[in-house]
XYZ file of C-alpha atoms in Angstrom:
440
model
C 0.072 -0.103 -0.007
C 1.380 3.460 -0.810
C 2.583 5.516 2.161
C 0.173 7.912 4.007
C 1.925 10.894 2.121
C 1.436 9.377 -1.278
C -1.590 9.295 -3.445
C -3.436 5.840 -3.598
C -2.484 4.117 -7.010
C -5.667 3.125 -8.607
C -5.251 0.769 -11.678
C -8.187 0.185 -13.899
C -7.991 -2.644 -16.361
C -10.209 -2.017 -19.442
C -11.576 1.111 -21.129
C -14.869 0.003 -22.024
C -18.141 0.853 -20.247
C -17.069 0.115 -16.881
C -13.538 1.179 -17.026
C -14.084 4.566 -18.647
C -17.284 5.499 -16.647
C -15.592 4.573 -13.427
C -12.433 6.583 -14.177
C -14.681 9.493 -15.178
C -16.418 9.421 -11.686
C -13.043 9.162 -9.951
C -11.327 11.871 -11.736
C -14.130 14.323 -10.961
C -14.318 13.495 -7.289
C -10.768 12.589 -6.215
C -8.150 15.138 -5.353
C -4.807 14.718 -7.068
C -3.084 14.038 -3.623
C -5.759 11.589 -2.813
C -5.246 9.057 -5.575
C -3.784 8.636 -9.235
C -5.916 6.752 -11.688
C -4.320 4.726 -14.440
C -6.429 3.193 -17.211
C -5.077 0.285 -19.350
C -6.801 -0.864 -22.672
C -5.414 -2.223 -26.008
C -7.376 0.618 -27.751
C -7.154 4.270 -27.342
C -10.935 4.608 -26.999
C -14.174 3.347 -25.555
C -16.573 1.900 -28.239
C -20.324 2.234 -27.647
C -21.338 -1.024 -29.097
C -25.069 -0.522 -29.407
C -24.158 2.019 -32.309
C -22.048 -0.414 -34.037
C -24.922 -1.864 -36.258
C -25.648 1.735 -37.422
C -21.993 2.474 -37.959
C -21.847 -0.688 -40.165
C -24.986 0.451 -42.055
C -23.618 3.933 -42.884
C -25.974 5.869 -40.655
C -23.385 6.950 -38.177
C -19.784 7.867 -38.855
C -17.651 5.080 -37.229
C -15.338 7.519 -35.455
C -18.370 9.020 -33.687
C -19.170 5.782 -31.917
C -16.124 5.873 -29.997
C -14.980 8.109 -27.222
C -11.149 8.843 -27.108
C -9.826 7.847 -23.614
C -7.203 10.564 -23.406
C -9.673 13.361 -24.377
C -12.322 12.152 -21.998
C -10.075 11.088 -19.072
C -7.839 14.314 -18.843
C -6.867 13.737 -15.184
C -6.129 9.969 -15.664
C -3.062 8.275 -17.083
C -4.159 6.286 -20.165
C -1.886 3.469 -21.323
C -2.567 1.668 -24.661
C -1.486 -1.920 -24.070
C -2.915 -5.408 -23.516
C -3.277 -7.005 -20.131
C -1.226 -10.304 -20.127
C -1.351 -11.314 -16.428
C -2.626 -10.175 -13.068
C -0.506 -11.006 -9.983
C -2.707 -9.822 -7.127
C -0.509 -11.682 -4.522
C 2.403 -9.190 -5.775
C -0.066 -6.399 -6.528
C 1.329 -5.912 -10.107
C -0.296 -6.330 -13.578
C 1.830 -7.499 -16.563
C 1.059 -5.544 -19.653
C 2.380 -5.661 -23.259
C 2.385 -3.057 -26.016
C 3.457 -4.342 -29.481
C 5.643 -1.113 -29.886
C 7.310 -0.973 -26.523
C 7.248 -4.423 -25.174
C 6.283 -5.942 -21.717
C 5.952 -3.862 -18.628
C 4.791 -4.145 -14.885
C 2.289 -1.818 -13.353
C 2.108 -1.916 -9.356
C -1.159 -0.815 -7.768
C -2.774 -0.293 -4.424
C -6.487 -0.696 -5.584
C -7.330 -2.486 -8.881
C -10.535 -2.381 -10.962
C -11.033 -5.182 -13.445
C -13.126 -4.133 -16.315
C -11.851 -6.286 -19.103
C -15.015 -7.135 -20.589
C -15.878 -9.962 -22.737
C -15.084 -11.674 -26.160
C -17.026 -13.616 -28.629
C -17.875 -16.998 -27.425
C -17.009 -19.423 -30.341
C -18.216 -23.055 -30.517
C -16.113 -25.890 -32.181
C -18.039 -25.555 -35.382
C -16.032 -26.802 -38.357
C -15.081 -23.698 -40.651
C -16.317 -21.044 -38.045
C -12.931 -19.683 -37.231
C -12.027 -19.279 -40.899
C -15.277 -17.996 -42.113
C -16.833 -16.017 -39.245
C -16.998 -12.342 -38.871
C -17.810 -10.599 -35.437
C -19.329 -7.286 -34.598
C -17.888 -5.972 -31.189
C -15.346 -3.402 -32.479
C -15.452 -0.417 -34.630
C -13.014 -2.081 -37.013
C -15.256 -5.184 -37.464
C -18.167 -2.714 -38.318
C -16.162 -0.976 -41.023
C -14.893 -4.274 -42.244
C -18.427 -5.802 -42.333
C -19.845 -2.896 -44.135
C -17.094 -2.886 -46.799
C -17.540 -6.903 -47.060
C -21.232 -6.741 -47.748
C -20.889 -4.112 -50.482
C -17.861 -5.729 -51.991
C -19.918 -8.940 -52.479
C -22.707 -7.162 -54.094
C -19.952 -5.510 -56.299
C -18.781 -8.919 -57.266
C -22.216 -10.376 -57.701
C -23.013 -7.534 -60.182
C -20.007 -8.460 -62.339
C -20.504 -12.346 -62.702
C -22.736 -14.223 -64.955
C -22.099 -17.536 -62.930
C -25.502 -17.988 -61.153
C -24.328 -20.329 -58.487
C -21.472 -17.917 -57.470
C -23.957 -14.953 -57.549
C -26.282 -16.873 -55.118
C -23.349 -17.547 -52.693
C -22.046 -13.873 -52.958
C -25.550 -12.658 -52.229
C -26.244 -15.009 -49.377
C -25.758 -13.314 -45.865
C -25.932 -15.533 -42.873
C -26.139 -14.250 -39.185
C -25.730 -16.692 -36.221
C -27.329 -15.404 -32.905
C -30.668 -13.782 -32.509
C -29.902 -11.659 -29.499
C -30.008 -7.810 -29.563
C -26.470 -7.786 -31.461
C -27.297 -10.327 -33.974
C -30.838 -9.273 -34.838
C -29.822 -5.456 -34.994
C -26.853 -5.994 -37.143
C -28.860 -8.118 -39.553
C -31.708 -5.753 -39.748
C -29.466 -2.681 -40.288
C -27.161 -4.291 -42.877
C -29.973 -5.645 -44.728
C -31.778 -2.233 -44.814
C -28.453 -0.767 -46.037
C -28.004 -3.444 -48.858
C -31.606 -3.064 -49.922
C -31.104 0.724 -50.296
C -27.870 0.170 -52.170
C -29.393 -2.003 -54.852
C -30.953 1.126 -56.361
C -27.379 1.632 -57.756
C -26.966 -1.799 -59.243
C -28.801 -2.442 -62.541
C -28.436 -6.323 -62.026
C -29.229 -6.625 -58.575
C -32.801 -6.342 -56.896
C -33.673 -6.869 -53.123
C -35.143 -10.138 -54.207
C -31.977 -11.517 -55.414
C -30.305 -11.235 -51.907
C -30.877 -14.026 -49.420
C -30.636 -12.770 -45.702
C -30.586 -15.714 -42.960
C -30.879 -15.597 -39.272
C -30.136 -18.718 -37.346
C -31.029 -18.851 -33.659
C -30.658 -21.987 -31.330
C -33.401 -20.975 -29.048
C -37.135 -20.851 -29.718
C -37.296 -17.112 -29.992
C -35.291 -14.021 -30.719
C -34.269 -11.137 -28.630
C -34.908 -12.685 -25.082
C -34.450 -9.230 -23.472
C -37.872 -8.180 -24.764
C -41.292 -9.855 -23.992
C -42.053 -13.097 -25.837
C -45.027 -11.277 -27.695
C -42.448 -8.573 -28.730
C -39.849 -11.251 -30.041
C -42.778 -12.736 -32.065
C -43.248 -9.331 -33.546
C -39.543 -9.074 -34.514
C -39.648 -12.483 -36.290
C -42.617 -11.376 -38.323
C -41.180 -7.997 -39.124
C -37.924 -9.596 -40.403
C -39.837 -12.207 -42.340
C -42.060 -9.607 -44.131
C -38.722 -8.076 -45.360
C -37.943 -11.568 -47.111
C -35.286 -12.570 -44.131
C -35.398 -16.219 -43.425
C -35.494 -16.939 -39.707
C -34.428 -20.357 -38.234
C -35.379 -20.939 -34.678
C -34.448 -23.940 -32.483
C -31.717 -24.352 -35.137
C -28.021 -24.362 -34.826
C -25.159 -24.144 -37.241
C -23.422 -27.524 -37.661
C -20.635 -26.656 -40.121
C -19.638 -23.998 -42.527
C -16.529 -25.401 -44.082
C -15.400 -23.508 -47.240
C -18.523 -21.395 -46.924
C -20.764 -24.415 -47.133
C -23.413 -23.830 -44.355
C -25.145 -26.986 -42.823
C -27.928 -26.255 -40.258
C -29.134 -28.879 -37.644
C -32.472 -29.075 -39.340
C -30.761 -30.502 -42.598
C -30.923 -27.012 -44.522
C -27.642 -26.521 -46.618
C -26.594 -23.626 -48.570
C -23.384 -21.687 -49.788
C -22.478 -18.410 -48.208
C -19.583 -16.034 -48.337
C -20.708 -14.107 -45.343
C -21.207 -15.497 -41.776
C -21.594 -12.970 -39.012
C -21.370 -14.587 -35.484
C -23.172 -12.930 -32.568
C -24.084 -16.139 -30.556
C -22.855 -15.115 -27.253
C -19.896 -13.774 -25.254
C -17.653 -15.108 -22.577
C -15.318 -13.359 -20.213
C -12.103 -12.045 -21.404
C -9.916 -15.190 -21.319
C -6.848 -13.310 -19.901
C -8.429 -13.681 -16.550
C -7.346 -17.100 -16.427
C -3.817 -15.888 -16.193
C -4.649 -14.302 -12.811
C -4.793 -15.393 -9.198
C -8.303 -14.020 -8.806
C -11.239 -16.077 -7.926
C -13.246 -17.245 -11.015
C -16.406 -18.992 -11.460
C -17.098 -22.130 -13.738
C -17.746 -19.654 -16.697
C -14.385 -17.867 -16.134
C -15.854 -14.740 -14.701
C -14.485 -12.953 -11.656
C -16.506 -13.915 -8.532
C -17.925 -10.376 -7.229
C -19.963 -9.465 -4.206
C -23.118 -7.224 -4.768
C -20.985 -4.367 -3.569
C -18.818 -5.112 -6.639
C -15.784 -6.154 -4.655
C -13.937 -9.394 -5.604
C -14.729 -12.090 -3.148
C -12.126 -12.077 -0.188
C -10.122 -9.133 -1.828
C -11.295 -5.803 -0.291
C -8.893 -3.769 -2.670
C -9.980 -5.466 -5.835
C -13.236 -4.545 -7.626
C -14.795 -5.943 -10.700
C -17.938 -5.175 -12.845
C -19.416 -5.650 -16.397
C -19.202 -8.540 -18.575
C -16.121 -10.110 -16.986
C -17.565 -10.456 -13.586
C -20.422 -12.512 -11.882
C -22.253 -9.885 -9.988
C -25.338 -11.238 -8.042
C -28.627 -10.067 -9.665
C -30.493 -8.969 -6.498
C -33.659 -8.264 -8.605
C -33.957 -12.071 -8.909
C -32.893 -12.954 -5.546
C -36.180 -14.156 -4.233
C -36.719 -16.669 -7.327
C -33.165 -17.538 -8.002
C -30.631 -16.816 -5.226
C -27.660 -17.714 -7.724
C -28.684 -15.440 -10.492
C -26.058 -13.151 -11.884
C -26.309 -10.016 -13.868
C -26.560 -10.725 -17.684
C -23.655 -9.185 -19.852
C -25.274 -6.099 -21.274
C -24.428 -2.414 -21.688
C -27.324 -1.413 -19.424
C -25.767 -3.411 -16.472
C -22.246 -2.303 -17.251
C -23.068 1.512 -17.084
C -25.042 1.277 -13.997
C -22.701 -0.995 -12.263
C -19.899 1.488 -13.344
C -21.900 4.271 -11.490
C -22.273 2.195 -8.238
C -18.646 0.909 -8.488
C -17.408 4.447 -8.713
C -19.400 5.629 -5.681
C -18.215 2.447 -3.678
C -14.750 2.729 -4.388
C -14.711 6.544 -3.287
C -16.560 5.526 -0.147
C -14.122 2.753 0.619
C -11.025 4.944 0.241
C -12.670 7.681 2.544
C -13.638 4.977 5.201
C -17.349 5.062 4.581
C -19.824 2.241 3.938
C -20.570 0.803 0.480
C -23.752 -0.042 -1.163
C -25.236 -2.917 -3.049
C -25.730 -2.888 -6.642
C -29.379 -3.385 -7.373
C -30.866 -3.171 -10.778
C -34.392 -2.362 -11.453
C -35.261 -3.457 -14.979
C -36.211 -0.550 -17.074
C -36.753 -2.383 -20.444
C -35.276 -2.757 -23.636
C -35.129 -0.972 -27.152
C -33.785 -2.120 -30.484
C -33.375 -0.736 -33.920
C -34.463 -2.872 -36.854
C -33.139 -0.733 -39.627
C -34.237 2.925 -40.642
C -37.421 4.042 -39.080
C -38.068 0.446 -37.761
C -37.582 -0.858 -34.152
C -39.134 -2.509 -31.044
C -39.461 -1.312 -27.490
C -40.529 -2.586 -24.277
C -39.962 0.015 -21.570
C -41.626 -0.005 -18.090
C -44.421 -2.066 -19.599
C -44.970 0.223 -22.533
C -44.540 -1.655 -25.784
C -44.137 0.036 -29.134
C -43.245 -0.892 -32.660
C -42.102 0.747 -35.954
C -41.131 4.470 -35.981
C -41.978 5.261 -32.320
C -39.788 2.278 -30.920
C -36.950 3.380 -33.457
C -37.171 6.908 -32.231
C -37.149 5.617 -28.567
C -33.987 3.347 -29.488
C -32.080 6.379 -30.915
C -32.969 8.713 -27.895
C -32.095 6.204 -25.263
C -28.776 5.438 -26.759
C -27.608 8.791 -27.665
C -28.316 9.813 -24.119
C -26.024 7.057 -22.783
C -23.260 8.185 -25.173
C -20.451 9.841 -23.150
C -19.576 13.394 -23.659
C -21.683 16.240 -25.389
C -19.088 16.213 -28.128
C -20.086 12.701 -29.114
C -23.938 13.128 -28.663
C -23.898 16.044 -31.049
C -21.785 14.331 -33.670
C -24.077 11.391 -33.733
C -27.282 13.718 -34.013
C -25.650 15.531 -36.894
C -24.906 12.251 -38.563
C -28.416 11.166 -38.332
C -29.840 14.506 -39.578
C -27.282 14.423 -42.581
C -28.453 10.915 -43.412
C -32.076 11.988 -43.228
C -31.488 14.872 -45.375
C -29.077 13.381 -47.940
C -29.689 9.533 -47.499
C -26.942 7.322 -46.199
C -23.669 6.613 -48.003
C -23.609 3.183 -49.783
C -19.965 3.074 -50.769
C -17.481 0.264 -50.166
C -14.056 1.283 -49.240
C -12.381 -2.245 -49.574
C -9.001 -0.986 -49.950
C -8.989 -0.376 -46.104
C -8.936 -4.236 -45.862
C -5.413 -4.323 -47.409
C -4.032 -0.754 -47.617
C -0.610 -1.788 -48.873
C -1.654 -4.006 -51.693
C -1.291 -1.282 -54.504
C 2.144 -0.273 -52.974
C 3.235 -3.769 -52.820
C 2.148 -4.462 -56.477
C 4.129 -1.339 -57.548
C 7.116 -2.483 -55.778
C 7.025 -5.829 -57.457
C 6.568 -4.597 -60.917
């Protein structure tokens, strides 16, 4: 522990929802002599993931769905590096930056907010064919990928190849999967007006969900509406079905359906950041940090955890399921960060902490331009009203007035001048032309 005359060293691992919002609270409430705050993340920004489908579809500029950590956390020390190991017994964390190499960071108080990664299953061909949508880079890639496939389909006379190029498959019917599918289908449908040889009916959009319904976050009735709304747009929805194989782009579903596809977007769940296995912190059977309802790590009073990487008791379900833990969602992460910041401040100042208790407010989802579904405090809405609620809620959650205004301006420009349907495929391999020139 730092000496009394020295500020307490607070180390925050992760610059996502929990890490950034916790740091924001600490920098506004702590005096410089009281504590120093360091934030470590592989990226120099926080990504607001609910806006990624819109960024992929061209409704929002990708740079505007991220908040630069150094700009937002002006009183914190931000380090762009990956965490490789946590040694709490020695109170140090091993980090590594590809440019500068490994380094050890000591701490007095640790906040673990490392988030989650995509949960991949041992499906043949998935690792080679799959695309995720958890980062702004993946959003840009997916947008370029879909438009590039449309470009290729417009320039081939091979019908079988054309069908493969225009078949877009999404696995996972939660919020991330359904919103990504709906937004990209809406974008591609709009883009067909610029292709003489491609109509919306030429494209095949497929959603595969292992459960018997989509979007379990909303009511079952609203989930049924989502499926009907997607099917009315010609999207094929397979429920109670899972992907068995996708080797060489040949998809095989559990119900026997087979087809070729050049696009497979995987949104079938997440798992805690695997770097936690390289730590001496207590983990549950799912690899998440065991946390108390006060957001402290079990048995470690100077270690805190929240968000997708932690197993925080869900007190709202304590009466029916005493072992229930909070679901990995942005709503929980933002609210947990708020309580974590308050509890950490209280702990540093010798005051009592409070439990994290979440009252379910509801859910909103966008299903493309002017389309959506909402279930908030018992009020259920569809179509334009739900779409407006979706945008209003998420822009209110976006950190900083600067980012809020940029997103609103993006929406306004898209409304006035329509969205941009342009592929910038050279971003995928920016050195290709240079390398060809060097070889010639």
